[in-house]
Short mmCIF file of C-alpha atoms and ligand atoms in Angstrom, two decimals:
data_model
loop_
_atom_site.label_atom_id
_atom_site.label_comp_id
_atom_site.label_asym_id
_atom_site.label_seq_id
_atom_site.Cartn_x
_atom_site.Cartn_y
_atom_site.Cartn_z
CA UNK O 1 224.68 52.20 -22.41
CA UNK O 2 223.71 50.53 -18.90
CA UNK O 3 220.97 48.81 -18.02
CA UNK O 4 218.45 50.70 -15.49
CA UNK O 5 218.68 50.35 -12.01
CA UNK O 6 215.17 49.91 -11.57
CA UNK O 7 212.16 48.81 -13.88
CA UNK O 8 210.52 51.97 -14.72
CA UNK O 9 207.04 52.73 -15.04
CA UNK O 10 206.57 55.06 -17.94
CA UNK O 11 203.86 58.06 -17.37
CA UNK O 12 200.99 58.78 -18.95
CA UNK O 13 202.66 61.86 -21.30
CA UNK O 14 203.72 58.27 -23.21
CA UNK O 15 200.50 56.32 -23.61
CA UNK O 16 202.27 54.20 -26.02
CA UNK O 17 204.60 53.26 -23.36
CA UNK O 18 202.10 52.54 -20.81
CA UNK O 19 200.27 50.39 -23.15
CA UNK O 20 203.95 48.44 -23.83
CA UNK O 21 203.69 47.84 -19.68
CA UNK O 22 200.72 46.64 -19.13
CA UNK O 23 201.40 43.80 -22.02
CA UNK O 24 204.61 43.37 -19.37
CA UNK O 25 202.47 42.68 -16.78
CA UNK O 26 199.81 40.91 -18.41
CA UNK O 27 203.09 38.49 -19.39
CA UNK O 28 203.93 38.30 -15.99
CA UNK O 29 200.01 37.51 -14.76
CA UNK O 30 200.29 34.32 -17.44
CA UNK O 31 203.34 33.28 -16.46
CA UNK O 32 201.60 32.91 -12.94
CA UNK O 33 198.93 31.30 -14.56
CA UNK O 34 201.11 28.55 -15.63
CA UNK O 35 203.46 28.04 -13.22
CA UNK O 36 199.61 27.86 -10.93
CA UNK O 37 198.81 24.90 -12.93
CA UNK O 38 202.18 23.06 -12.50
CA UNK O 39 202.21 24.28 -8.50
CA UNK O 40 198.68 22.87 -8.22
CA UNK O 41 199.75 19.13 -9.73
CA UNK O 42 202.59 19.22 -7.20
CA UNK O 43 201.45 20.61 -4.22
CA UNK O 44 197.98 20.99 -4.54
CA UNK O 45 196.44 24.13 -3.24
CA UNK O 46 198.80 25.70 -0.34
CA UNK O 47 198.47 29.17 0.59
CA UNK O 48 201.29 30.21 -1.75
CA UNK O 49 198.98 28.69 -4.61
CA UNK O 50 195.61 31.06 -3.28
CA UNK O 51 197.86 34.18 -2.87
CA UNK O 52 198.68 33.56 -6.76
CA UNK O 53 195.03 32.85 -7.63
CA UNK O 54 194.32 36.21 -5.89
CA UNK O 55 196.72 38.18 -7.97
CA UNK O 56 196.04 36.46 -11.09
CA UNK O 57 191.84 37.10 -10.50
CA UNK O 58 192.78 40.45 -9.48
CA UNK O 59 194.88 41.55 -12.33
CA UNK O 60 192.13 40.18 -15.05
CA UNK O 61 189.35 41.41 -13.92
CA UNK O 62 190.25 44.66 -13.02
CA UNK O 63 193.57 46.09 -15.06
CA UNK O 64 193.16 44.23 -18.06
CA UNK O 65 190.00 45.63 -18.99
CA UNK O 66 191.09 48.80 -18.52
CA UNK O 67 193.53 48.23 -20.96
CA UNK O 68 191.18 46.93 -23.10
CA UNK O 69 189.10 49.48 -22.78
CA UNK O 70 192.23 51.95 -23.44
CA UNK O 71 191.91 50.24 -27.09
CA UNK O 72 188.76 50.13 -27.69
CA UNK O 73 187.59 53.41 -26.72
CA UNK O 74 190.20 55.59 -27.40
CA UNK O 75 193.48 54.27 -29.37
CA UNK O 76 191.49 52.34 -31.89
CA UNK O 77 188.94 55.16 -32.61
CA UNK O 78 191.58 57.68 -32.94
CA UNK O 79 193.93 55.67 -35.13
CA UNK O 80 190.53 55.41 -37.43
CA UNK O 81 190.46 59.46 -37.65
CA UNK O 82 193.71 59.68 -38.11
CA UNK O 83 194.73 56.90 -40.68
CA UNK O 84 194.69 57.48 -44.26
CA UNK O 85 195.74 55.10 -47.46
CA UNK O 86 197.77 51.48 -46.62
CA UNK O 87 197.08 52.46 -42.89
CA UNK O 88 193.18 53.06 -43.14
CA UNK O 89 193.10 49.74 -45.34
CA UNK O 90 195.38 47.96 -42.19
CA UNK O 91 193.00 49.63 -39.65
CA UNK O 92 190.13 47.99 -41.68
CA UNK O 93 191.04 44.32 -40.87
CA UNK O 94 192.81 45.03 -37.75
CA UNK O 95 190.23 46.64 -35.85
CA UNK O 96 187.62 43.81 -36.22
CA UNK O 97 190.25 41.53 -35.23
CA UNK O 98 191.28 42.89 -32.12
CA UNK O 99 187.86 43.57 -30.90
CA UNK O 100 186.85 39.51 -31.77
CA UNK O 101 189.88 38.77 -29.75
CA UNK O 102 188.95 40.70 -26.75
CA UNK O 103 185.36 38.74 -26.89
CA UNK O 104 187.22 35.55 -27.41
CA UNK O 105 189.92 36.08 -24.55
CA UNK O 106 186.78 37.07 -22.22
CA UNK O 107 184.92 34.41 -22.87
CA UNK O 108 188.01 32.18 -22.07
CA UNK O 109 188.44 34.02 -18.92
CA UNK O 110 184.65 33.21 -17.93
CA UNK O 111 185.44 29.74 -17.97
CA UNK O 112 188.79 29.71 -15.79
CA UNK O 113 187.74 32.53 -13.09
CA UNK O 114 184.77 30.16 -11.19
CA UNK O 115 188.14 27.68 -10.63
CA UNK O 116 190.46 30.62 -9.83
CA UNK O 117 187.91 32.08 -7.50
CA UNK O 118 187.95 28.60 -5.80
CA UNK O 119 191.30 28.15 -5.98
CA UNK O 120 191.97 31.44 -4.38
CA UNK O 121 189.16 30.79 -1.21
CA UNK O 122 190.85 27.38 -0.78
CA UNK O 123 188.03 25.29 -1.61
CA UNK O 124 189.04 23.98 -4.80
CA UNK O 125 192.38 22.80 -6.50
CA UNK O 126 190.78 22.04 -10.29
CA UNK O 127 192.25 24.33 -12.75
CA UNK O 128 192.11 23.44 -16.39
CA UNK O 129 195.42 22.89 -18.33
CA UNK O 130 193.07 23.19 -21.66
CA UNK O 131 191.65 26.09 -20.58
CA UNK O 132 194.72 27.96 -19.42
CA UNK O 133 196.62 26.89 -22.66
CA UNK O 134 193.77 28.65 -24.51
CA UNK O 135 194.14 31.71 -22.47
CA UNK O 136 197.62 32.12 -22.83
CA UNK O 137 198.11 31.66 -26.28
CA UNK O 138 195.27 33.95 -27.07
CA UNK O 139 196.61 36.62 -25.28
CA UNK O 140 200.33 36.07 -26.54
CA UNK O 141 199.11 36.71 -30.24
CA UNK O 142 196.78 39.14 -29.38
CA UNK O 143 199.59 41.58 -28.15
CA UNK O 144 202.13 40.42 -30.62
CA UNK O 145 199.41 41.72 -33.26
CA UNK O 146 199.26 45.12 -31.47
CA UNK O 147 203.05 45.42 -31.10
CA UNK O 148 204.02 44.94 -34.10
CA UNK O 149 200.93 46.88 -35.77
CA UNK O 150 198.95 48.91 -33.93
CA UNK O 151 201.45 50.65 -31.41
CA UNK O 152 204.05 51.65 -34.17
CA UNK O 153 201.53 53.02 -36.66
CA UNK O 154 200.12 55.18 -33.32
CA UNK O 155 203.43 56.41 -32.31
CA UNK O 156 203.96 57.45 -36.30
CA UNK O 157 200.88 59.02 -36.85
CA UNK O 158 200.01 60.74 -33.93
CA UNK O 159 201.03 63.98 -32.74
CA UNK O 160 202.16 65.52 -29.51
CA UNK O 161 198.56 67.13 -28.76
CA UNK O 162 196.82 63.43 -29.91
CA UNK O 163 199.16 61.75 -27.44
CA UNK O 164 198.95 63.97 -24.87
CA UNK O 165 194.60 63.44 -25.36
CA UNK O 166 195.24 59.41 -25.34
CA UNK O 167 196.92 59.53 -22.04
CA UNK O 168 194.78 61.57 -20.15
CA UNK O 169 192.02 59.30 -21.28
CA UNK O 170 193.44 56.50 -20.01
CA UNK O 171 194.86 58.35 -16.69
CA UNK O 172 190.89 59.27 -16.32
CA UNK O 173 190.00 55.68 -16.74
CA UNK O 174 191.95 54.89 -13.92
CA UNK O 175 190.43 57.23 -12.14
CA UNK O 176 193.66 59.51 -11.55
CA UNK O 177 193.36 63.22 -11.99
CA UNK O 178 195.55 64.69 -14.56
CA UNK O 179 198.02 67.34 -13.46
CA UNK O 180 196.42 70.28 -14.20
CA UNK O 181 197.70 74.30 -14.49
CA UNK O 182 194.18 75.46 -12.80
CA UNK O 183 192.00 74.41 -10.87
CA UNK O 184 189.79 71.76 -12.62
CA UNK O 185 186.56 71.98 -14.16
CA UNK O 186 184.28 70.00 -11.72
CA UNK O 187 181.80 69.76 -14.70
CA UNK O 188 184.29 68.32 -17.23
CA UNK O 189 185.78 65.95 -14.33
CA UNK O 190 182.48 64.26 -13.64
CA UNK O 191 181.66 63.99 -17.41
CA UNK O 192 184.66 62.04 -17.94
CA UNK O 193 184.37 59.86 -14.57
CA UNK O 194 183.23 56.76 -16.63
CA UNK O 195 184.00 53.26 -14.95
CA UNK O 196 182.88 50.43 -17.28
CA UNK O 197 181.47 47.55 -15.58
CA UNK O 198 183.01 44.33 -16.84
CA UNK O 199 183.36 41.90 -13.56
CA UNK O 200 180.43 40.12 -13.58
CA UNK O 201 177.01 38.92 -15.66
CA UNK O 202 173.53 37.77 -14.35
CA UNK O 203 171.13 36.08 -16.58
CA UNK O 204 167.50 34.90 -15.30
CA UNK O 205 169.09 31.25 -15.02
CA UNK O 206 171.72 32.07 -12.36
CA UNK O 207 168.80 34.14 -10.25
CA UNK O 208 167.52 31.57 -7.69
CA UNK O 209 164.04 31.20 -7.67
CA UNK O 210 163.88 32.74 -3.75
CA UNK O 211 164.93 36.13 -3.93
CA UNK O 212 165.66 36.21 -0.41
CA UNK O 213 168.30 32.87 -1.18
CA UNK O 214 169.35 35.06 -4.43
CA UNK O 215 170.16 38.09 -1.94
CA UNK O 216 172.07 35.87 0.49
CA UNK O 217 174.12 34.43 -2.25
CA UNK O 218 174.97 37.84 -3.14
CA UNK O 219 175.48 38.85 0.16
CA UNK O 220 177.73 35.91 1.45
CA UNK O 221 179.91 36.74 -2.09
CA UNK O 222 180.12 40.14 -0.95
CA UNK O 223 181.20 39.33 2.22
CA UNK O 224 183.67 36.74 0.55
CA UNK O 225 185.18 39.72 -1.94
CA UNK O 226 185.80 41.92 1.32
CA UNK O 227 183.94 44.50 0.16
CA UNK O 228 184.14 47.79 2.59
CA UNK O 229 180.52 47.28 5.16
CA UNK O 230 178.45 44.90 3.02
CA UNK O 231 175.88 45.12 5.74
CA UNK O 232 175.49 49.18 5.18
CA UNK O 233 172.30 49.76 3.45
CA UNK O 234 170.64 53.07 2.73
CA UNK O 235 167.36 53.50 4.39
CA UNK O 236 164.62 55.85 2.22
CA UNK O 237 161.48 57.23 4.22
CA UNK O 238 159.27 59.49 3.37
CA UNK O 239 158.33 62.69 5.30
CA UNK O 240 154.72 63.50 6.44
CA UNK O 241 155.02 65.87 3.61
CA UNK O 242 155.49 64.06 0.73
CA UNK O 243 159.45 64.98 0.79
CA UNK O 244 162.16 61.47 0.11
CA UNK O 245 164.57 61.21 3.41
CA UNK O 246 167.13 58.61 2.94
CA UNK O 247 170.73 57.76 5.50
CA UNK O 248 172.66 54.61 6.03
CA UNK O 249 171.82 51.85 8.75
CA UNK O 250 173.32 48.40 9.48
CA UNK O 251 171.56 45.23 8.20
CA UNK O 252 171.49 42.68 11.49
CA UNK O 253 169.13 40.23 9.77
CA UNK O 254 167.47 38.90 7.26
CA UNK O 255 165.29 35.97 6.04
CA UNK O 256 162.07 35.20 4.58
CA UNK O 257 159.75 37.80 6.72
CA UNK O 258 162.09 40.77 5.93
CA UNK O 259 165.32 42.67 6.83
CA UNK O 260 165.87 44.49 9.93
CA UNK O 261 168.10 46.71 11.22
CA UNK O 262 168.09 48.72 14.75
CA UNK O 263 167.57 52.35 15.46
CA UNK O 264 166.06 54.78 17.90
CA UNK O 265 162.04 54.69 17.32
CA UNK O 266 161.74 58.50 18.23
CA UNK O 267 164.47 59.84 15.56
CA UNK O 268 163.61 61.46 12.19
CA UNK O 269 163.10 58.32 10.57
CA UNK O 270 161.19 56.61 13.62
CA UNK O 271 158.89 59.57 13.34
CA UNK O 272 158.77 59.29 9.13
CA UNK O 273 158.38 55.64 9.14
CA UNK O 274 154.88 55.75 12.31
CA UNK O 275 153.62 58.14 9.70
CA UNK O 276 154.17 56.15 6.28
CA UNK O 277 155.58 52.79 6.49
CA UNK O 278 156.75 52.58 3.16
CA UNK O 279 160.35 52.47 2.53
CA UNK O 280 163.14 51.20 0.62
CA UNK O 281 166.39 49.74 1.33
CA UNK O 282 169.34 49.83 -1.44
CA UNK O 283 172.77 47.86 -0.99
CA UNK O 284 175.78 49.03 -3.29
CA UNK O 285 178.62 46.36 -3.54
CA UNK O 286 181.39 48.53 -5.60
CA UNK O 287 183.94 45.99 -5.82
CA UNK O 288 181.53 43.72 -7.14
CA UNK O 289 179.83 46.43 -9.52
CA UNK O 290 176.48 45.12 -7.84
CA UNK O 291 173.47 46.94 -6.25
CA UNK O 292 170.30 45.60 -4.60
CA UNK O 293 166.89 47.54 -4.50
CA UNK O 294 164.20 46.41 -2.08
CA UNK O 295 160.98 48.44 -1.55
CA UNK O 296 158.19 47.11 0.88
CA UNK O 297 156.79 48.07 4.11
CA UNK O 298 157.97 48.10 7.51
CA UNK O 299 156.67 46.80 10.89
CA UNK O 300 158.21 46.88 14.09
CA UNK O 301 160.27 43.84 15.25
CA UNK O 302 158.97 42.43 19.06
CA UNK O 303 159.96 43.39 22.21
CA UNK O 304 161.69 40.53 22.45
CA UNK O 305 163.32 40.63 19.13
CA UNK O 306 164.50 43.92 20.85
CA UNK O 307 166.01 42.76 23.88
CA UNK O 308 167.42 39.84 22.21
CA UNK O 309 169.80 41.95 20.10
CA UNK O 310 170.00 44.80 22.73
CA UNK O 311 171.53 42.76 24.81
CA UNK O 312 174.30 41.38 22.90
CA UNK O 313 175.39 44.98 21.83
CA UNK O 314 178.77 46.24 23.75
CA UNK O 315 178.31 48.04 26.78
CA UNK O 316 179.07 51.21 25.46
CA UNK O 317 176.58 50.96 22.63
CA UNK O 318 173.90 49.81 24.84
CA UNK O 319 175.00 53.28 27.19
CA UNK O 320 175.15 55.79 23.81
CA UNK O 321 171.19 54.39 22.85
CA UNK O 322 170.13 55.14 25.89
CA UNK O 323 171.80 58.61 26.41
CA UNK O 324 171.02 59.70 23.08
CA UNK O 325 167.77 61.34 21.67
CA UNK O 326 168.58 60.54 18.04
CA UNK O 327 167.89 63.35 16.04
CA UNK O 328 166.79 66.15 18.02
CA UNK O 329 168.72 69.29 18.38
CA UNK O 330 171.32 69.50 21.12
CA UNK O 331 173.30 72.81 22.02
CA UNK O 332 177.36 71.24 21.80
CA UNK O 333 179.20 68.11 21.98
CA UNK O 334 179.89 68.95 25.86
CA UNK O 335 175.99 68.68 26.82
CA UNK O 336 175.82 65.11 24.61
CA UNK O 337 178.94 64.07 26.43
CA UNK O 338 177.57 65.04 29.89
CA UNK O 339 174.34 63.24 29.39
CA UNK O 340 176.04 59.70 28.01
CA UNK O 341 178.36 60.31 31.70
CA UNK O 342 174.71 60.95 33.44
CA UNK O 343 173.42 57.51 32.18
CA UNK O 344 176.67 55.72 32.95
CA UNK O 345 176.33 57.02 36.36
CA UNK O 346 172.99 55.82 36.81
CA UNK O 347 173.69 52.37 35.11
CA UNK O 348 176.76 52.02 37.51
CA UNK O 349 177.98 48.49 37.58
CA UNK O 350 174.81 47.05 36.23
CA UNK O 351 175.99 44.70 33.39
CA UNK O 352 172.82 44.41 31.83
CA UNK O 353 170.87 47.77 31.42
CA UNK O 354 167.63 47.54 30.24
CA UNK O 355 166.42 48.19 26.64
CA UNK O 356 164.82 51.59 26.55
CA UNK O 357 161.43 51.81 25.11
CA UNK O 358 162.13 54.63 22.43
CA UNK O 359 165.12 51.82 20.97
CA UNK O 360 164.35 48.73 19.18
CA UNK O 361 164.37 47.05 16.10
CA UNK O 362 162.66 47.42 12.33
CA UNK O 363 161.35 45.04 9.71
CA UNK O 364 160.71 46.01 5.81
CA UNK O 365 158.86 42.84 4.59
CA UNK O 366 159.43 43.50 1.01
CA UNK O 367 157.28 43.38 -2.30
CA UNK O 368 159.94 44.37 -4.70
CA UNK O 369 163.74 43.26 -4.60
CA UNK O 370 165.84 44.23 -7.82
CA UNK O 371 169.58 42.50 -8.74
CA UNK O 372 171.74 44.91 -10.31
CA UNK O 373 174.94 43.96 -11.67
CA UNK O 374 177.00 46.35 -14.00
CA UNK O 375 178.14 45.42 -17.39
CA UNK O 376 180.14 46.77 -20.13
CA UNK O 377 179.05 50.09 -22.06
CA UNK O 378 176.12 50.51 -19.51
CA UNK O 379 174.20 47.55 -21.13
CA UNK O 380 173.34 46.30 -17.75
CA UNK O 381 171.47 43.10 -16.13
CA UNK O 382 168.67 43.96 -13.92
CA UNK O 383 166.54 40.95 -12.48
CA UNK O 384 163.38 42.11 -10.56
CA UNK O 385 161.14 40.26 -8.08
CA UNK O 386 157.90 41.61 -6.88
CA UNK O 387 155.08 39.73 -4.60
CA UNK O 388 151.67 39.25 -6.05
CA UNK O 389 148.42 39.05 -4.02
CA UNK O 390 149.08 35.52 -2.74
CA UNK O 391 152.25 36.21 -1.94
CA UNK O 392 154.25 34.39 -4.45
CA UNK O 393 157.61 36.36 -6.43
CA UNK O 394 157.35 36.90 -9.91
CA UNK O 395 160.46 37.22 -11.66
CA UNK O 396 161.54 39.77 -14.73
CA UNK O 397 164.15 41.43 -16.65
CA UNK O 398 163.80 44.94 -16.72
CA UNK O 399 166.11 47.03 -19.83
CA UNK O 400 169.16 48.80 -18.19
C1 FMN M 501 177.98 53.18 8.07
C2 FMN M 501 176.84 53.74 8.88
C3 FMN M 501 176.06 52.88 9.64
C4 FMN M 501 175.00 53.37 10.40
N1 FMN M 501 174.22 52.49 11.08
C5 FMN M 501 173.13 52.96 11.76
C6 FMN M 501 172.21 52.03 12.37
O1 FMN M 501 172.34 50.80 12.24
N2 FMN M 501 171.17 52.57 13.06
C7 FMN M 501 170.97 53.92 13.17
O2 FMN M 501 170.01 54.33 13.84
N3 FMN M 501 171.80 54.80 12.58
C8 FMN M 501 172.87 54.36 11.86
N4 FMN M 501 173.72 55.25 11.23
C9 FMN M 501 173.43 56.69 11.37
C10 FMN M 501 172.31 57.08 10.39
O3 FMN M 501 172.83 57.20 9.09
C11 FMN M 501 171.60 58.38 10.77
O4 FMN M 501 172.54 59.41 10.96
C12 FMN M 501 170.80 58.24 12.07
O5 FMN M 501 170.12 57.01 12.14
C13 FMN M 501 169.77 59.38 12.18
O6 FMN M 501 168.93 59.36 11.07
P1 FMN M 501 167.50 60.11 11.09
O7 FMN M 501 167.72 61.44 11.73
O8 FMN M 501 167.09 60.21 9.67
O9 FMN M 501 166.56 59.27 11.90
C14 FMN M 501 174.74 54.78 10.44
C15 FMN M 501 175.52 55.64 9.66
C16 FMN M 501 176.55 55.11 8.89
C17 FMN M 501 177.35 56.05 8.01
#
């Protein structure tokens, strides 16, 4: 027999398999691990020793609970349906054990990630040889336990249609589609779309007191994690009729009086907001399974608040507020086009155009911020702020 060319990913029609690979990987993720520790002694933290911080955060936070999860929510429960005799009694002891190791190898993870996540923004070089011992040797049992147990009493007991069930679970938990005959059943897709959140924790003591310091925090670590437009925000308003109205809008500031962003003060929401100037804002930071709530009311920023930022806008931008009459109807894309050419034209080589009146700025000054941040099974944290008459936050934990 020869060896394979290449080292072959095995699909999901052999869950088993794909189980077998991730252990693979998770072996090579370690050996990172260590051969960080040893790098770090030697050479301290070079760019060689971030990009392996980055990999080794990256792989545990994300992959490796998914393979957890793999066990716990599927493999393990079926194996218990399915097991009779010896097996059943095996199952019995084995399950228990498995799940206290996944607590125990989390927990150890909790302690090294803070120094990886240093380690990886090159601000830190401490990693701890204890701690990474721990980790390693945890793991290594752990899936010498399942390999020798748990995966060959699966691939004996299972059949071809309980197989074929276990990988599309775990091809759905990775959020791939599974080849299907038909067209799918949009209703059964969504019901199975279920990311667990498992990145992150937030407990009353690691809330600053400030929520507006607590925000940035977040908001710098969002930044940091290169999520895709931290500063997007949705905007809700409420129509003159009762009716919710909500879009997206870039933050440009914030601090203790509020956050603002910039907009045309005629469009829809303009219009919404000079009739009812309640709104809230809502920030959702996927990659750091965190969202942020904040309800209050909103006041217009000055004139020269305005100008200030107006002014520092590209030309272009500064041109397209000007031409445009943000949210009223317009017959084609010619006539918009024509009208942004007409105000160029007019603006000739003036480098500084004046702000128009009808653009400008917005402030929510805000009486209730939440934290969000997802955790496993849906038993989320949720910290809440809210303002009392003299103007002092009050903190709480609200039930997820
Ligand atoms: C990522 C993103 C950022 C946006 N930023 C702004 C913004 O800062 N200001 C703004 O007026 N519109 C922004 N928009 C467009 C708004 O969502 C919306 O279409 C526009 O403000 C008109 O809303 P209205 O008719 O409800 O007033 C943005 C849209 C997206 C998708």
């Amino acid at each position: 027999m020869t060896a394979p060319l290449f080292d072959t990913v095995p699909g999901f029609d052999q869950p088993i398999a794909v189980l077998k690979h991730c252990h693979d990987k998770i072996r090579k993720q370690l050996s990172t691990l260590q051969n960080l520790l040893v790098h770090l002694l030697q050479q301290g933290n070079t760019t060689e020793a971030q990009q392996a911080a980055k990999a080794v955060l990256q792989y545990f936070d994300k992959a490796a609970h998914l393979h957890h999860d793999d066990e716990e929510q599927d493999l393990m429960p079926m194996l218990q349906a399915t097991a009779i005799g010896d097996d059943a009694a095996l199952l019995q002891t084995l399950v228990p054990e498995i799940l206290a190791d996944h607590q125990r190898m989390d927990a150890a993870w909790a302690t090294l990630r803070p120094e990886l996540d240093t380690i990886a923004a090159g601000t830190g070089k401490q990693l701890s040889a204890h701690g990474v011992r721990d980790y390693v040797a945890a793991y290594q049992a752990h899936m010498a336990k399942e390999e020798s147990q748990l995966a060959p009493m699966a691939k004996r007991l299972f059949s071809a249609q309980q197989m074929a069930q276990l990988g599309t679970a775990m091809q759905r938990r990775r959020g791939i589609a599974p080849e299907v005959a038909e067209a799918p059943d949009a209703a059964a897709l969504l019901a199975a779309m279920r990311t667990d959140y498992a990145h992150s924790s937030l407990s009353e003591s690691d809330v600053l007191a400030d929520p507006i310091a607590q925000f940035q925090k977040w908001f710098g670590e969002a930044v940091n994690a290169q999520v895709g437009e931290p500063n997007a925000m949705s905007l809700a308003t409420v129509t003159p009729d009762g009716k919710p109205s909500s879009r997206i809008v870039l933050i440009k500031q914030f601090d203790e009086r509020g956050f603002t962003w910039y907009t045309n003060y005629d469009s829809d929401k303009g219009q919404q907001l000079a009739h009812n100037p309640h709104a809230a804002l809502l920030f959702f930071w996927r990659e750091l399974e965190r969202q942020v709530r904040i309800e209050g009311t909103v006041v217009k920023t000055t004139a020269a608040e305005s100008d200030e930022y107006f002014n520092v806008r590209p030309l272009l931008s500064r041109l397209s507020a000007i031409a445009s009459q943000q949210s009223a109807p317009i017959s084609d894309r010619a006539t918009l086009e024509a009208n942004y050419a007409a105000v160029a034209a007019a603006v000739g080589e003036e480098a500084h155009p004046p702000r128009p009146e009808h653009w400008g700025g917005y402030r929510l000054q805000p009486e209730r911020i939440e934290f969000w941040q997802g955790r496993r099974s849906r038993f989320h944290d949720r910290i809440v702020f809210t303002r009392d008459a003299e103007g002092q936050w009050n903190m709480q934990r609200l039930q997820p």
